[in-house]
Short mmCIF file of C-alpha atoms in Angstrom, two decimals:
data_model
loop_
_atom_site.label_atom_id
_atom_site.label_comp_id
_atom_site.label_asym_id
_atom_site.label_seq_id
_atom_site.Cartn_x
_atom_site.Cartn_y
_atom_site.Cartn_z
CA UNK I 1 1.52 -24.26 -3.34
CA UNK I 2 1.67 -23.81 -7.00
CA UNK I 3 -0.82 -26.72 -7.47
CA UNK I 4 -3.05 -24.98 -5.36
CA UNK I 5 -2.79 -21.76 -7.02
CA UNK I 6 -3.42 -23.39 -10.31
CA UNK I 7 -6.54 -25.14 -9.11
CA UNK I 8 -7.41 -21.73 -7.81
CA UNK I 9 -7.29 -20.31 -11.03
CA UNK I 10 -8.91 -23.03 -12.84
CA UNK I 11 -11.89 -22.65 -10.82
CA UNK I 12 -11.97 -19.44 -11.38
CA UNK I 13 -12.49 -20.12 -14.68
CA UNK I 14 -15.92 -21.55 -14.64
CA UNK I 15 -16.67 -19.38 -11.79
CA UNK I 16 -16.48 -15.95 -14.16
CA UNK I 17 -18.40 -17.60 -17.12
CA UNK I 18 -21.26 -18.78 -15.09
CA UNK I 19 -21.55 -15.10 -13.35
CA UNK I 20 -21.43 -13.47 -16.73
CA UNK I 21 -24.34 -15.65 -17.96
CA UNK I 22 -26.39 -15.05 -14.66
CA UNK I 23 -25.84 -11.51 -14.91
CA UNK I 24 -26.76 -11.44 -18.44
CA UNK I 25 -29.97 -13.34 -17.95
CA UNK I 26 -31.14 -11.24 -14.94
CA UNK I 27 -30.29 -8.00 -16.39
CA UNK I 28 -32.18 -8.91 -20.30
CA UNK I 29 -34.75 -10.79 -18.55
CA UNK I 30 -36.14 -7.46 -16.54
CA UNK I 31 -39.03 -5.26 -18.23
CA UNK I 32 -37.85 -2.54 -20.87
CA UNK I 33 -34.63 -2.41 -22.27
CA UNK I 34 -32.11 0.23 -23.15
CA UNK I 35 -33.61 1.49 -26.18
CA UNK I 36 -37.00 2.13 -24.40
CA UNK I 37 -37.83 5.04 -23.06
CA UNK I 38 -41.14 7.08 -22.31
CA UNK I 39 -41.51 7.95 -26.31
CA UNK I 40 -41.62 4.55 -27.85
CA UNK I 41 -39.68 3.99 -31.08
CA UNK I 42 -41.11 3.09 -34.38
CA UNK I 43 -41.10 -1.05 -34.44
CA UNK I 44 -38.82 -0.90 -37.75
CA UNK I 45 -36.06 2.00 -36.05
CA UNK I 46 -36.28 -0.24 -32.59
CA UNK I 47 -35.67 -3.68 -35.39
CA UNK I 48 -32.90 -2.03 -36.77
CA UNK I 49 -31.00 -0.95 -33.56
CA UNK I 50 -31.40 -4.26 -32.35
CA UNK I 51 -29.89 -5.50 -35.29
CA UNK I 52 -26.84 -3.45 -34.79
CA UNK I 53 -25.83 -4.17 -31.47
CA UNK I 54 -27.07 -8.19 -32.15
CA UNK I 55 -30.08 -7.87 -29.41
CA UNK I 56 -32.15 -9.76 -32.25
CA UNK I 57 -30.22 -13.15 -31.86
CA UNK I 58 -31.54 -15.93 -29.64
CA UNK I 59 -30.24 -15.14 -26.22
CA UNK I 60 -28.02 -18.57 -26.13
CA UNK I 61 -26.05 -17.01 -29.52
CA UNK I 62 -25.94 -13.51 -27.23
CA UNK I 63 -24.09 -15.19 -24.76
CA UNK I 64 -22.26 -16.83 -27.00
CA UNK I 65 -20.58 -14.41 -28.88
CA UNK I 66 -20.15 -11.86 -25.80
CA UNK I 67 -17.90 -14.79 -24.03
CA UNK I 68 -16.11 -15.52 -27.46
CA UNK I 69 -15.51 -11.49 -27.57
CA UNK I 70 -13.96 -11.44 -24.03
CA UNK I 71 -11.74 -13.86 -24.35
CA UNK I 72 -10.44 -13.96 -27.53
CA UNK I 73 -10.11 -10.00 -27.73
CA UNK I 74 -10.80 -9.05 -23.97
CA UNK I 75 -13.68 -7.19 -25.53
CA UNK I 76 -16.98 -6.12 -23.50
CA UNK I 77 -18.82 -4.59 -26.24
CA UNK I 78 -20.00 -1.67 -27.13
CA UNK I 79 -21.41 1.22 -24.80
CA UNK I 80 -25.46 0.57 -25.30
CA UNK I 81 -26.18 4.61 -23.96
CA UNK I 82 -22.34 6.55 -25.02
CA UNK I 83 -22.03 6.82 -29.00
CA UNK I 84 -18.99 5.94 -30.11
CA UNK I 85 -18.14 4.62 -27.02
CA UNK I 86 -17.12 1.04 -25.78
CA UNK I 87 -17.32 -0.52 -22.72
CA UNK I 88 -13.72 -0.64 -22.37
CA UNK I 89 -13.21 2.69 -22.84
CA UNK I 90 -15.77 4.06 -19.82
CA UNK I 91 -13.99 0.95 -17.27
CA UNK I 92 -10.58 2.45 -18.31
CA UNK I 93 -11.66 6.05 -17.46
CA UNK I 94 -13.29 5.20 -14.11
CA UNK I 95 -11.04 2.28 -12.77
CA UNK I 96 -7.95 4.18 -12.35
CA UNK I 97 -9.75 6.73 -10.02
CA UNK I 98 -11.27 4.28 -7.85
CA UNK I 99 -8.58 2.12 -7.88
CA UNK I 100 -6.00 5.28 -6.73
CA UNK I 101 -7.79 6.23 -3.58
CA UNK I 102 -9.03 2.90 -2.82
CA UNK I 103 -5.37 1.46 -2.60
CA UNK I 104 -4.31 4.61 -0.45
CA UNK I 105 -7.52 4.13 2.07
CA UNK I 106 -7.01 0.30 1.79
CA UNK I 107 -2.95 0.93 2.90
CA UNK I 108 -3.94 3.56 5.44
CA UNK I 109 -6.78 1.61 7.19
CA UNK I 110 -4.17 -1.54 6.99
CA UNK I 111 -1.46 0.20 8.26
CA UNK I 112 -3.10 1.96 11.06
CA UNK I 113 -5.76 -0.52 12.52
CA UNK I 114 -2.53 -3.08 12.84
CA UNK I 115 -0.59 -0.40 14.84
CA UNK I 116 -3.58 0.57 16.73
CA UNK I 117 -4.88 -3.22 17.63
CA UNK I 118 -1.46 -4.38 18.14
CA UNK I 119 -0.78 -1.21 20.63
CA UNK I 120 -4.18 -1.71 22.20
CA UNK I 121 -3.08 -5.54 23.07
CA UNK I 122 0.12 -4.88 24.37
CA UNK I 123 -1.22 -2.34 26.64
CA UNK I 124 -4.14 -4.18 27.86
CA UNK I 125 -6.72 -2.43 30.76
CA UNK I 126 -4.47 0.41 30.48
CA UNK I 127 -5.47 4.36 28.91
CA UNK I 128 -4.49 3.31 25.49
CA UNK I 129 -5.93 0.15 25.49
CA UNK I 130 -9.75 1.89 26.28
CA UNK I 131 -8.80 4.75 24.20
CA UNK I 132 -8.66 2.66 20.85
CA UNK I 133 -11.32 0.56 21.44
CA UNK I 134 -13.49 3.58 22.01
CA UNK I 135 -12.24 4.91 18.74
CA UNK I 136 -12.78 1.67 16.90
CA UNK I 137 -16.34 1.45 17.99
CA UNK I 138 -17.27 4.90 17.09
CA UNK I 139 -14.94 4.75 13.87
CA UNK I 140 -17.23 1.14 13.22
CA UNK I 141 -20.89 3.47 14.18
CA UNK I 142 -19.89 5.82 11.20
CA UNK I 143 -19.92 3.96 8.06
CA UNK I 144 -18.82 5.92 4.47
CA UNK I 145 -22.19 7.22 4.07
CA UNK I 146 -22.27 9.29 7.03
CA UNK I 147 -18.46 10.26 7.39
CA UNK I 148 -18.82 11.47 3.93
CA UNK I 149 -21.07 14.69 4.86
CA UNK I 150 -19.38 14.84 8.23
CA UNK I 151 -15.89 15.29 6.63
CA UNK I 152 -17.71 17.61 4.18
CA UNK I 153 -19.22 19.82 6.77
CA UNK I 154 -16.58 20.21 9.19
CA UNK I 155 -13.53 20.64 6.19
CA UNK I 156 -15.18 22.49 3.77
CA UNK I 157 -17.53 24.30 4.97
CA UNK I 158 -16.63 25.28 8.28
CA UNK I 159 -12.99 25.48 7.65
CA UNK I 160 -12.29 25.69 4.44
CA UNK I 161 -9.32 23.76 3.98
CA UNK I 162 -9.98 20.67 1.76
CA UNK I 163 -12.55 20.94 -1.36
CA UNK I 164 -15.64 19.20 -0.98
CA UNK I 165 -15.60 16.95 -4.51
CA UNK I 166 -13.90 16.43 -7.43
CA UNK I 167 -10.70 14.94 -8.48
CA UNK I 168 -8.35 17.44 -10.42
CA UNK I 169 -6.27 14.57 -12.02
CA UNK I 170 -5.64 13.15 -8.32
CA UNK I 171 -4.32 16.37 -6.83
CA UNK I 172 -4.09 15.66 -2.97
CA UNK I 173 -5.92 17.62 -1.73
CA UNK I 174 -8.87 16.32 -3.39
CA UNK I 175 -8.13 13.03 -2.45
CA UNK I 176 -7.89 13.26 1.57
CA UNK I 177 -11.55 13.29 2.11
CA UNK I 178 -12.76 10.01 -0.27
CA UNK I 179 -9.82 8.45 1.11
CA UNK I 180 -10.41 9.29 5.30
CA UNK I 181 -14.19 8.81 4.40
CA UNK I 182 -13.78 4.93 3.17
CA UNK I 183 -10.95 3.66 4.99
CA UNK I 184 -12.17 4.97 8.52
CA UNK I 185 -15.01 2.13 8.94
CA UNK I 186 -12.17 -0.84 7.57
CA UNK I 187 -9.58 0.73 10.10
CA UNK I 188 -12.12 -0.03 13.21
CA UNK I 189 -12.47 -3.38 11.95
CA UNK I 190 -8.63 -3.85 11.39
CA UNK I 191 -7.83 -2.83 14.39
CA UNK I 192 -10.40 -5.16 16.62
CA UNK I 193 -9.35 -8.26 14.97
CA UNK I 194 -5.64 -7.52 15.18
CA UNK I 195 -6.44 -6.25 18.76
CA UNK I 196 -8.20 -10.06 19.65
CA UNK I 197 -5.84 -12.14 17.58
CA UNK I 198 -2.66 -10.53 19.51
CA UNK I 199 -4.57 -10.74 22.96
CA UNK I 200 -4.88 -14.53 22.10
CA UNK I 201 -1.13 -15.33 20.49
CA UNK I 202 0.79 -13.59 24.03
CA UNK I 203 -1.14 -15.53 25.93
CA UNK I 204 -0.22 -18.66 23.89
CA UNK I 205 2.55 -21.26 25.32
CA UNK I 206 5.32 -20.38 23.01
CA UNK I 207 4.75 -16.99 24.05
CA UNK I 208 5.39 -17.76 27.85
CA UNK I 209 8.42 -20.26 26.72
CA UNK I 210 9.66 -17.26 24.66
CA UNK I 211 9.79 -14.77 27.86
CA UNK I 212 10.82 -17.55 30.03
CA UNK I 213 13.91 -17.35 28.43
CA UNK I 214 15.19 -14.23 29.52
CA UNK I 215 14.18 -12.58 25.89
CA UNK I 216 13.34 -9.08 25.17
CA UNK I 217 10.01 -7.79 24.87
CA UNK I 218 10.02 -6.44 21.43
CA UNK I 219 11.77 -9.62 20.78
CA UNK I 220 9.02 -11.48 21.78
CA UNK I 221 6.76 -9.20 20.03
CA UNK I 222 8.04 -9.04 16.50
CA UNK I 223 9.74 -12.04 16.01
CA UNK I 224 6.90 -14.90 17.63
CA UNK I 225 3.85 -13.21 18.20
CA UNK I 226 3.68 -10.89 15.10
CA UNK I 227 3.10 -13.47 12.20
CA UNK I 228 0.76 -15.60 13.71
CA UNK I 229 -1.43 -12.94 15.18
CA UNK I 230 -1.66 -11.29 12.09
CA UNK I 231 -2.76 -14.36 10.00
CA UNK I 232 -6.79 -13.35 10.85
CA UNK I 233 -5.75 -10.25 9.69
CA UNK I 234 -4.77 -11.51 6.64
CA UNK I 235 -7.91 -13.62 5.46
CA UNK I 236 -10.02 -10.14 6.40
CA UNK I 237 -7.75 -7.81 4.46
CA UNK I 238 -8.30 -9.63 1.19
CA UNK I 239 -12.60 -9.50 0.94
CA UNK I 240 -11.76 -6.28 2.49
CA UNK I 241 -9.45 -4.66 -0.82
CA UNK I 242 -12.01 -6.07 -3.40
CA UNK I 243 -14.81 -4.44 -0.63
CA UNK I 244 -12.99 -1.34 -0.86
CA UNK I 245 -13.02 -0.82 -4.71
CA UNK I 246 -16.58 -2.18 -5.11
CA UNK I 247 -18.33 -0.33 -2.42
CA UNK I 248 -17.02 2.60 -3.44
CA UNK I 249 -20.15 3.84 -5.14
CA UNK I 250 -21.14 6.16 -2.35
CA UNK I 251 -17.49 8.35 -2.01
CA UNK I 252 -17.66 8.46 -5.96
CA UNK I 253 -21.62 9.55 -6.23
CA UNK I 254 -21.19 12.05 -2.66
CA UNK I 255 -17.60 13.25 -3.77
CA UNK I 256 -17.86 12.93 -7.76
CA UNK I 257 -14.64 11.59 -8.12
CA UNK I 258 -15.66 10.06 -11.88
CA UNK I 259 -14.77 6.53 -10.33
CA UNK I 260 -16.16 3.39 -11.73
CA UNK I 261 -18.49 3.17 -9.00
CA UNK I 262 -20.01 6.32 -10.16
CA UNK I 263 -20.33 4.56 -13.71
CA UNK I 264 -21.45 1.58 -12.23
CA UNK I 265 -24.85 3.21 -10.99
CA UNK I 266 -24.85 5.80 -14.10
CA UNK I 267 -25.15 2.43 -16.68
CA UNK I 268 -28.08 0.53 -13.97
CA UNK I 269 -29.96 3.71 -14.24
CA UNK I 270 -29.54 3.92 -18.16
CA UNK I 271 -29.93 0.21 -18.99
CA UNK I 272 -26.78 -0.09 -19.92
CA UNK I 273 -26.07 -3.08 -19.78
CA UNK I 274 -23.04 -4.10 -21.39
CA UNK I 275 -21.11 -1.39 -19.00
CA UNK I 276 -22.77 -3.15 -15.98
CA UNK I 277 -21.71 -6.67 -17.32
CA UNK I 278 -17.99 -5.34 -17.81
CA UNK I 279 -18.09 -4.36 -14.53
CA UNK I 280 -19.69 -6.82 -12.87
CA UNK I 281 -17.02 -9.22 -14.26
CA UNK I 282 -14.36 -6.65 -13.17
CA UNK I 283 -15.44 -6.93 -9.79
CA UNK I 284 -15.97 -10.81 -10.07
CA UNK I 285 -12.09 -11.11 -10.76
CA UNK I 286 -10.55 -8.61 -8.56
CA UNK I 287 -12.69 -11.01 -6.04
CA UNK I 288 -11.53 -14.63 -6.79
CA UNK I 289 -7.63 -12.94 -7.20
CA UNK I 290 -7.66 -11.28 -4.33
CA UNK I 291 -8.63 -13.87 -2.08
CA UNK I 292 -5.97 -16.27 -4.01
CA UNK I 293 -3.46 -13.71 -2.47
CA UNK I 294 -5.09 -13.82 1.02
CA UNK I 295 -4.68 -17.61 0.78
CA UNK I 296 -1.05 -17.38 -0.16
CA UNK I 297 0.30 -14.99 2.06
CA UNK I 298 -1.73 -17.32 5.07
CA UNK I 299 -0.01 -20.13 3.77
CA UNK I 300 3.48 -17.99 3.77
CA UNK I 301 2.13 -17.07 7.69
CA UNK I 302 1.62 -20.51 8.66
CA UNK I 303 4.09 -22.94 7.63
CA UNK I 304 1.96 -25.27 9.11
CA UNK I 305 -0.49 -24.92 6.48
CA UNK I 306 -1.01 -27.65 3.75
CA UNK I 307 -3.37 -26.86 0.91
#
């Protein structure tokens, strides 16, 4: 296992650098740039800003030195639209927002699509069984763009008892809705594959064998059919964390929580592009590690497993 991890994380290597040059190529390679704007600047003011911020330098030495300043000084450059500003800076105001309610709707939509799928099996044909289906299908027809302004409406406007955006330092209250509004969508999913994979593990031999013997159900349950009905559940959940912080652009824009998805959009629309490389390449790793973690805790599922 610790070979594998270390090939993991040698791939990964390559993997970043070629996205950062991709990136950087797409995003200098598109018409304007983020000096331009509707009043052109003097050619010998626009020479001299590109100077500064080394925009003048063949676009080989550009990448060049950008790699060179991430990893010898985790640098991403200076902010191209914020004076004064670096990219680091903006990614270590936003990410710790993002990252807050993300974990707390990633843990809630974990927590209760596994109770609900594994409920839903156990009980199959029955009340409960149709009941959370039915809720996972409608939870599945409402994705974060429209349970946003649902949650809005029916909270805040008609009742009054959560405020509508914001984040107040991460005060609970403003957190419920971002949180309910991005993890409801994941929890449908959650639950349907934990619902299928348990359907298909008690209805496995070892299963049958196991209540053959005279043991109890929630024997049966939690000791053979939990871990390997949950091992699907496991290679969604990690996609599904880096999902979770990336497409989080819509609860930070509709609630204006100040996460880095909010950023993220703010720096396309003003050319910014060293904040959009920073956290492009932010995203890119929280990516390749969490699905290294997805891999390991299968392989800690299945024994079985050789990588």
């Amino acid at each position: 296992m610790t070979s594998y991890i270390i090939r993991r994380l040698l791939v990964a290597i390559p993997t970043l650098i070629l996205l950062v040059v991709i990136c950087y190529l797409l995003m200098f390679s598109a018409p304007g740039g983020p000096f331009t704007s509707e009043r052109p600047l003097p050619p010998q003011v626009m020479a001299n800003i590109e100077a500064q911020y080394g925009l003048d330098q063949p676009m080989w030495k550009q990448i060049w030195d950008y790699l060179v300043g991430i990893v010898t000084r985790f640098d991403f450059g200076p902010s191209f639209a914020y004076r004064d500003r670096d990219v680091n800076d903006i990614i270590q105001q936003g990410f710790p927002v993002t990252l807050t309610y993300g974990s707390i709707a990633f843990v809630l939509a974990t927590v209760v699509g596994v109770a609900l799928g594994v409920m839903a099996a156990i009980r199959h044909n029955t009340v409960l069984d149709y009941i959370a289906v039915g809720a996972t299908f409608s939870a599945q027809a409402l994705p974060n763009f429209v349970m946003a302004p649902i949650l809005v409406i029916v909270f805040t406007w008609q009742l009054g008892w959560l405020p509508g955006g914001g984040w107040a330092g991460g005060q609970w209250q403003y957190v419920i809705l971002p949180v309910v509004a991005l993890a409801t969508s994941y929890m449908a999913s959650i639950a349907r594959i934990a619902r299928s994979s348990m359907l298909e593990t008690l209805n496995a031999n070892f299963i049958r064998t196991a209540r053959a013997k005279g043991l109890p159900e929630r024997t049966v349950i939690w000791r053979h059919a939990m871990k390997p009905a949950m091992m699907p559940v496991v290679s969604y959940l990690g996609p599904t964390f880096v999902a979770m912080i990336t497409g989080s652009v819509v609860i930070d824009l509709y609630f204006s929580t100040g996460g880095i998805g909010q950023l993220y959009v703010l720096s396309a629309l003003n050319r910014d592009y060293s904040v959009m490389l920073g956290i492009t390449i932010l995203y890119g790793a929280l990516t390749i590690l969490f699905n290294l973690v997805a891999d390991v805790l299968y392989a800690w599922l299945d024994p079985k497993i050789r990588y």
